Coordinates of C-alpha atoms in Angstrom, one line a residue:
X1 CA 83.4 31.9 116.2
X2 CA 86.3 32.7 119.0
X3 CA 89.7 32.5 117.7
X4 CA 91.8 29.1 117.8
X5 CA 95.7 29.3 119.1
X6 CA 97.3 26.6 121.0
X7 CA 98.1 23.2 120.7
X8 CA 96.7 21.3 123.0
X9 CA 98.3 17.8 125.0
X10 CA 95.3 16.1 127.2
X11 CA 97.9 14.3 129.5
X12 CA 97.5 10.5 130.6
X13 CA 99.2 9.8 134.1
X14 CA 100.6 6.6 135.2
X15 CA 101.7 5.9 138.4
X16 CA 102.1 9.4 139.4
X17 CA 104.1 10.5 136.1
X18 CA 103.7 11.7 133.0
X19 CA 102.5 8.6 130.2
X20 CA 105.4 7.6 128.3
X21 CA 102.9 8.4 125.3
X22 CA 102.4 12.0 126.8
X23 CA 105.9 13.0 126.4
X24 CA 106.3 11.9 123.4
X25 CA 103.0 14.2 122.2
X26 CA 104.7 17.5 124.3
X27 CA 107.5 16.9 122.1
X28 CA 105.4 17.0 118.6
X29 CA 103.5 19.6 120.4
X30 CA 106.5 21.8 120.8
X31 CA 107.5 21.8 116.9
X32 CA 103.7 22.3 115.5
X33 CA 103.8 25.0 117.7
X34 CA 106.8 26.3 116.8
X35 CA 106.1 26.0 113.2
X36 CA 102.6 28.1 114.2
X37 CA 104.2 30.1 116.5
X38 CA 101.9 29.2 119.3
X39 CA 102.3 27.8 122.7
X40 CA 101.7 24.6 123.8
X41 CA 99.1 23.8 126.5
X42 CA 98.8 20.9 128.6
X43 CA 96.0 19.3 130.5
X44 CA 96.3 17.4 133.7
X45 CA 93.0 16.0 134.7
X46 CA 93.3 13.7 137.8
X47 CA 93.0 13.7 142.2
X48 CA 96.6 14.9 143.2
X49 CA 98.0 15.6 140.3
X50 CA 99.4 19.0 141.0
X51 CA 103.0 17.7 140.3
X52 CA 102.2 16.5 137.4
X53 CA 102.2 20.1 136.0
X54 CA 105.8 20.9 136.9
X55 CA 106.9 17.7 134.8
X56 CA 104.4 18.8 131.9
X57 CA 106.7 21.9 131.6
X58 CA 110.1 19.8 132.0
X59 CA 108.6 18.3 129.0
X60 CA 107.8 21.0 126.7
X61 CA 104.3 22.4 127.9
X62 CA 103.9 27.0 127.9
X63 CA 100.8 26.7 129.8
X64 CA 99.7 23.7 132.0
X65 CA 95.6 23.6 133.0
X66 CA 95.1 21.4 136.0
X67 CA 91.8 19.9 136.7
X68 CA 92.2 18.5 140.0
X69 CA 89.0 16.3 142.2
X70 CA 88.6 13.3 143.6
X71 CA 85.8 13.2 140.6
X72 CA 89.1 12.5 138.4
X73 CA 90.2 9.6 140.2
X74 CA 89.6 6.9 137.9
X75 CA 88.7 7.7 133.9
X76 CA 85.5 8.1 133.0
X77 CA 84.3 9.6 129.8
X78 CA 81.4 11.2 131.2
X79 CA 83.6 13.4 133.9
X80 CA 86.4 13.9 131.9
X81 CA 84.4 14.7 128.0
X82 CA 82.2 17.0 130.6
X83 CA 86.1 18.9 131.9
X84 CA 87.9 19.2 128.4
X85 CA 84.5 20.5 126.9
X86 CA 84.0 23.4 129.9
X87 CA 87.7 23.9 129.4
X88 CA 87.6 24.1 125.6
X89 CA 85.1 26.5 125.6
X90 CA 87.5 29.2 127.6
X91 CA 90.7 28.0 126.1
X92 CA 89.7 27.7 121.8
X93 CA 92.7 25.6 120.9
X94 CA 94.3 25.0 117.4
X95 CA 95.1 21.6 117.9
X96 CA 94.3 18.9 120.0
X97 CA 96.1 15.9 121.0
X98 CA 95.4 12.8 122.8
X99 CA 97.7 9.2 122.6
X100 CA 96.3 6.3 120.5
X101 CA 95.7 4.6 124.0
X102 CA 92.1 3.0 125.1
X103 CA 91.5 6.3 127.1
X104 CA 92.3 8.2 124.5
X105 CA 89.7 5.8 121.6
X106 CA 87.4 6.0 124.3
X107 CA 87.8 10.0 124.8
X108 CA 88.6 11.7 121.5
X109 CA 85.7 10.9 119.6
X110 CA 82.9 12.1 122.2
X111 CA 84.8 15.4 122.6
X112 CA 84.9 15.7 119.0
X113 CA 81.4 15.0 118.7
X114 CA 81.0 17.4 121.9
X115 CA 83.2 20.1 120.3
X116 CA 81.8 19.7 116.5
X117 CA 84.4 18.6 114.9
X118 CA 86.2 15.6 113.6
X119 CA 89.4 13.7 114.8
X120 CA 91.3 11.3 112.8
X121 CA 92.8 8.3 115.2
X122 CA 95.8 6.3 114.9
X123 CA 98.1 8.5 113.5
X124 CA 101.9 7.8 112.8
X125 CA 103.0 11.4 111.8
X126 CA 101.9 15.3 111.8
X127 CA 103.4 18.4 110.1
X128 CA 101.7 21.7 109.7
X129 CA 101.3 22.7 106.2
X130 CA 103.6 25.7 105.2
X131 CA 100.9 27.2 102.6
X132 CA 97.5 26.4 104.5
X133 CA 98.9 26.2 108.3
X134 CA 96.5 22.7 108.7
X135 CA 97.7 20.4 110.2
X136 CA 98.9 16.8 108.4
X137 CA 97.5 13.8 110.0
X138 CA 99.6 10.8 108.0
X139 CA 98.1 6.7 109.8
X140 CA 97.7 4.0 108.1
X141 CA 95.2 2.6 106.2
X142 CA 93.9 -0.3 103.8
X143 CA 95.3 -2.7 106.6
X144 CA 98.9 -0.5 107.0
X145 CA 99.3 -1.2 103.2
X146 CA 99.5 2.0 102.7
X147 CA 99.4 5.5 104.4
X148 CA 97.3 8.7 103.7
X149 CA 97.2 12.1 104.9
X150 CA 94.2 14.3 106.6
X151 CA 93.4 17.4 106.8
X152 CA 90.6 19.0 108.5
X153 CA 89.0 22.7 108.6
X154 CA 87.3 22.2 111.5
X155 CA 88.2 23.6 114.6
X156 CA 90.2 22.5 116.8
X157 CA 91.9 19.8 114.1
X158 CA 91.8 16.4 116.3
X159 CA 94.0 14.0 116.2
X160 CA 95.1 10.2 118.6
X161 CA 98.8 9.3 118.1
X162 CA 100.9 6.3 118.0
X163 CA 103.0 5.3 121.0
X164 CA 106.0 5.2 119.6
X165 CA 106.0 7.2 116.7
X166 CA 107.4 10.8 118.1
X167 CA 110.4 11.6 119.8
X168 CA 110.1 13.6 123.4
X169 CA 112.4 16.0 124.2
X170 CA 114.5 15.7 126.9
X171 CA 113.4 16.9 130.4
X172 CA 114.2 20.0 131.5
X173 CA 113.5 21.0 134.8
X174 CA 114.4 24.7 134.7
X175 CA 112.0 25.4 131.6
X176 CA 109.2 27.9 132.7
X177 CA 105.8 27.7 132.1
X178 CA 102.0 28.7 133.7
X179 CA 99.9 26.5 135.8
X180 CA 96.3 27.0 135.7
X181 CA 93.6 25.9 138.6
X182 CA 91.2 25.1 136.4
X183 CA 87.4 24.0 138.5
X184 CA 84.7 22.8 135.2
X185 CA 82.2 22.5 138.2
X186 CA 80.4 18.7 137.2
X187 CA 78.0 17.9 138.9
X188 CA 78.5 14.4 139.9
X189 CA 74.9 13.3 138.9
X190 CA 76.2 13.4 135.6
X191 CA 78.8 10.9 135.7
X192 CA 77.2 7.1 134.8
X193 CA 80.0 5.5 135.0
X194 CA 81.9 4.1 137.8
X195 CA 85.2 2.0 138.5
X196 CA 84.5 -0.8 140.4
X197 CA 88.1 -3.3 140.0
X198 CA 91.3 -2.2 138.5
X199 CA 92.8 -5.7 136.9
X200 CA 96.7 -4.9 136.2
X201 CA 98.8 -6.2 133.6
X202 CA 101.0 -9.6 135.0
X203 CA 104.4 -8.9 133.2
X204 CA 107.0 -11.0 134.2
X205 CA 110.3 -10.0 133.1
X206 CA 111.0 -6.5 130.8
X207 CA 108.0 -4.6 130.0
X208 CA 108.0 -5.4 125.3
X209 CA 107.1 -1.3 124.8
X210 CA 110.6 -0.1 126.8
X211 CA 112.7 -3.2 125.8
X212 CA 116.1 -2.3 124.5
X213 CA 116.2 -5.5 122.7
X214 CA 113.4 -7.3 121.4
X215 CA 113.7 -11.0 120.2
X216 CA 110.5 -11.5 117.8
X217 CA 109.1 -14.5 116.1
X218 CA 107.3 -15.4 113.2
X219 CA 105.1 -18.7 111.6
X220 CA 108.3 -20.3 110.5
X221 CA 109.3 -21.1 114.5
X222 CA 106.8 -24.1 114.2
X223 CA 105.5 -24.1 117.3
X224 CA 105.7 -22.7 121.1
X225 CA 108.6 -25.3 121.9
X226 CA 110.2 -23.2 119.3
X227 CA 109.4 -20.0 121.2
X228 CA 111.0 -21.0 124.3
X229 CA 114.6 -21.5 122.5
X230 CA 114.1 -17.6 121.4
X231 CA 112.8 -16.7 125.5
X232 CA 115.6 -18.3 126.5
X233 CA 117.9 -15.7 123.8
X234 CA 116.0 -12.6 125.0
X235 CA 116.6 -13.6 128.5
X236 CA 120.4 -14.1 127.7
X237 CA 120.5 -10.5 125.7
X238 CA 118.4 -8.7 128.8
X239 CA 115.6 -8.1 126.3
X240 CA 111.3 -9.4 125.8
X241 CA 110.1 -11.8 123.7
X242 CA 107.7 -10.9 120.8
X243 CA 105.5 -12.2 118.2
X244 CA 104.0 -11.8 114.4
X245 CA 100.5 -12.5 114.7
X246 CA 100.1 -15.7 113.2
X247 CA 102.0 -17.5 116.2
X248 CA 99.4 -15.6 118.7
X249 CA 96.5 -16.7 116.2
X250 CA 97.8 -20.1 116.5
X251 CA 98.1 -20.0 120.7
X252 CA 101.7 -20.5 120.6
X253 CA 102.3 -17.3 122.9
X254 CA 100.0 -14.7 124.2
X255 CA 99.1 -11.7 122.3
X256 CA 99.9 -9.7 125.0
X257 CA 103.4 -9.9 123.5
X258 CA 102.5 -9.6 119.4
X259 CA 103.8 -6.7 117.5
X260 CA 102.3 -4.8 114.3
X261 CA 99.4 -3.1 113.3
X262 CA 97.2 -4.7 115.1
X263 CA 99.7 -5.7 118.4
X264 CA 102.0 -3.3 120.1
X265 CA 104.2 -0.5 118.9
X266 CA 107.7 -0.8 119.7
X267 CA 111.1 1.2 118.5
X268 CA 114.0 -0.8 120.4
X269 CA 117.8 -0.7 120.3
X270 CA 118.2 -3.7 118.8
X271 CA 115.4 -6.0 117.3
X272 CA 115.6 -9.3 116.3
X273 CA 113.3 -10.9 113.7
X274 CA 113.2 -14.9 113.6
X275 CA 111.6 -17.0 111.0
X276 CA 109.1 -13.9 109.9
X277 CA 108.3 -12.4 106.8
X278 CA 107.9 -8.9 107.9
X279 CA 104.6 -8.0 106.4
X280 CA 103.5 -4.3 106.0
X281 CA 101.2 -4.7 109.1
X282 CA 104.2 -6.3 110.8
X283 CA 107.0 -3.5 110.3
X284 CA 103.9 -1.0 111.2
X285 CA 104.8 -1.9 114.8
X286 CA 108.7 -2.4 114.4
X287 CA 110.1 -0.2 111.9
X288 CA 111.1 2.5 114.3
X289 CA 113.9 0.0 115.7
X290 CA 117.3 1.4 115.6
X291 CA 119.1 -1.6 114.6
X292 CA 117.2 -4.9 112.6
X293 CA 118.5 -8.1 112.6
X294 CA 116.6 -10.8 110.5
X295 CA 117.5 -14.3 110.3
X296 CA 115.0 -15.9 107.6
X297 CA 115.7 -18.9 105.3
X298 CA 113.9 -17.4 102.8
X299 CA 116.7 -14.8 101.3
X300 CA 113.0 -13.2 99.6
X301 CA 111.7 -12.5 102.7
X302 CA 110.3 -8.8 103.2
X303 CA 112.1 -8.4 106.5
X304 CA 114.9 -8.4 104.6
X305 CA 114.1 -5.4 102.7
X306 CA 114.4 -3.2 106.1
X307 CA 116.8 -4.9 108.1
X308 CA 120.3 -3.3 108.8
X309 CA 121.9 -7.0 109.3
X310 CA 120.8 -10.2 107.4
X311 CA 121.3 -14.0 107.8
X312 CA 119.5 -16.1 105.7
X313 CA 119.2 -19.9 107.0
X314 CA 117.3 -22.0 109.1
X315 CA 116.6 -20.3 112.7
X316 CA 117.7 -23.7 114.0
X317 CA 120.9 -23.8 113.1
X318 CA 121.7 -19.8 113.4
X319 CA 120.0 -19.0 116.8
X320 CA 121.9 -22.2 118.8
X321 CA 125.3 -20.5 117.5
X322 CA 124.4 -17.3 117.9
X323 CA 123.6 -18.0 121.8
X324 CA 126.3 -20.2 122.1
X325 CA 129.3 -17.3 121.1
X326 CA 126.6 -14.3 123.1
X327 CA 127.4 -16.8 126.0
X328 CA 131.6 -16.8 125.2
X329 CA 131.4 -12.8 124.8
X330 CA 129.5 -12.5 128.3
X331 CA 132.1 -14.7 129.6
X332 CA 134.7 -12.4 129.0

């Protein structure tokens, strides 16, 4: 069996840049590999993505393979499981990376299966072990009730992250680093799957994943008249709207905007929690906030237990006076 060394960052490009998630992996990259004392490699798989490589190394990457064809266009699991696996078997990585995103559900377990070996998905932390070297894969489980950690002897140790769970470093542009050509010569044939629409997103207003402030509501707002008095608040702070589950269950708002284990991961500035309890699947998706306000009637209400500020009484009453002196203080 070859030797392993490297981790390993299979990139996801948006718009021409670097995934907010993909940063965010270079950066946990860099300190597993620094606790290895290996280098970090990046893959860029795309057509044009060249330039993609330069900002890979702003972000943290040694060594930056580009697999570059109009083939790579769009994802496909065939084309791109095909690449990493021709790639894989030159490079031998430690570690592999990927974000807890639907290319990366979709990717990770076929080039595990490819590569023989396993990958643990959804994970919220990872820390090399200072007597075995393993890598620590901590997620959630028994409905984010709990946490456990993995560990795998397989090589290379697999793992999907959480958006929102690592910090990036900061870009910097006079970092060096290598850029590999890399051709995995597919043969086209192979490929079953094709693109055939592209259906974007609507988001009207701030995008709830980069949101600076987030107002969030629970089952105690009562209804989606309720909602529009907390819109109307995140609209006044120059924040998003967001939702426990049980209002999206219930139809009052889309669950485009629900956060927790089972919504969207987001770490704002300042995040406010209306009429919520703050289950253990909820604060899955929000505990990263910086600053937690809750406002709960209920002064035994779990949110309570993580929040920074507290105001216990009816959302009614508080939010109307909380807007009304926001609105004097912007006045100013």
């Amino acid at each position: 069996m070859a030797e392993t060394k490297g981790v390993m960052v299979v990139a996801e490009i948006v718009e021409g840049k670097l995934a907010a998630i993909t940063t965010e992996l270079l950066g946990a990259a860099r300190k597993l590999a620094g606790d290895l004392n290996q280098e970090v490699i990046a893959v860029v798989i795309g057509s044009g993505v060249g330039e993609v490589a330069k900002e890979a190394i702003a972000f943290g990457a040694d060594k930056v393979y580009v697999i570059d064809a109009p083939l790579f266009k769009d994802y496909t699991n065939d084309a791109y499981t095909n690449a990493l696996q021709k790639l894989n078997e030159k490079v031998h990585p430690e570690i592999i990376l990927m974000g807890q995103t639907f290319i990366g559900l979709d990717l990770a377990p076929r080039l595990a299966f490819r590569l023989g070996t396993a990958v643990t998905l959804d994970c919220i932390g990872l820390a090399i072990d200072p007597q075995t070297k393993l890598l620590q894969k901590t997620k959630p489980v028994y409905g984010g009730n709990a946490v456990a950690i993995y560990v795998s002897e397989t090589r290379p140790q697999m793992a999907t992250v959480r958006a929102k769970t690592m910090e990036p470093l900061a870009a910097d542009s006079s970092r060096k680093g290598e850029i590999i050509h890399f051709d995995p010569q597919i043969d086209a044939s192979s490929v079953r799957q094709k693109v055939i629409k592209r259906v974007k997103e609507e988001v009207t207003g701030i995008k709830l994943e980069d949101a600076s402030v987030i107002v969030c509501g629970g089952r105690g707002i009562g209804g989606p008249e309720g909602f529009e008095q907390l819109r109307e608040l995140a609209k006044l702070l120059g924040g998003a709207l967001g939702a426990s589950r049980p209002p999206c269950d219930s139809g009052w708002v889309p669950t485009s905007i629900q956060i927790g284990l089972t919504g969207k991961m987001v770490a704002p500035k300042v995040y406010i929690g209306i009429a919520l309890s703050g289950s253990s699947q909820h604060q899955a998706g929000m505990s990263g906030s910086k600053n937690i306000i809750a406002i709960n009637k209920d002064p035994e209400a779990n949110i309570f237990g993580i929040a920074h500020y507290g105001v216990v009484g009816d959302y009614k009453k508080v939010v109307p006076a909380f807007m009304a002196k926001c609105k004097e203080l912007l006045a100013k």
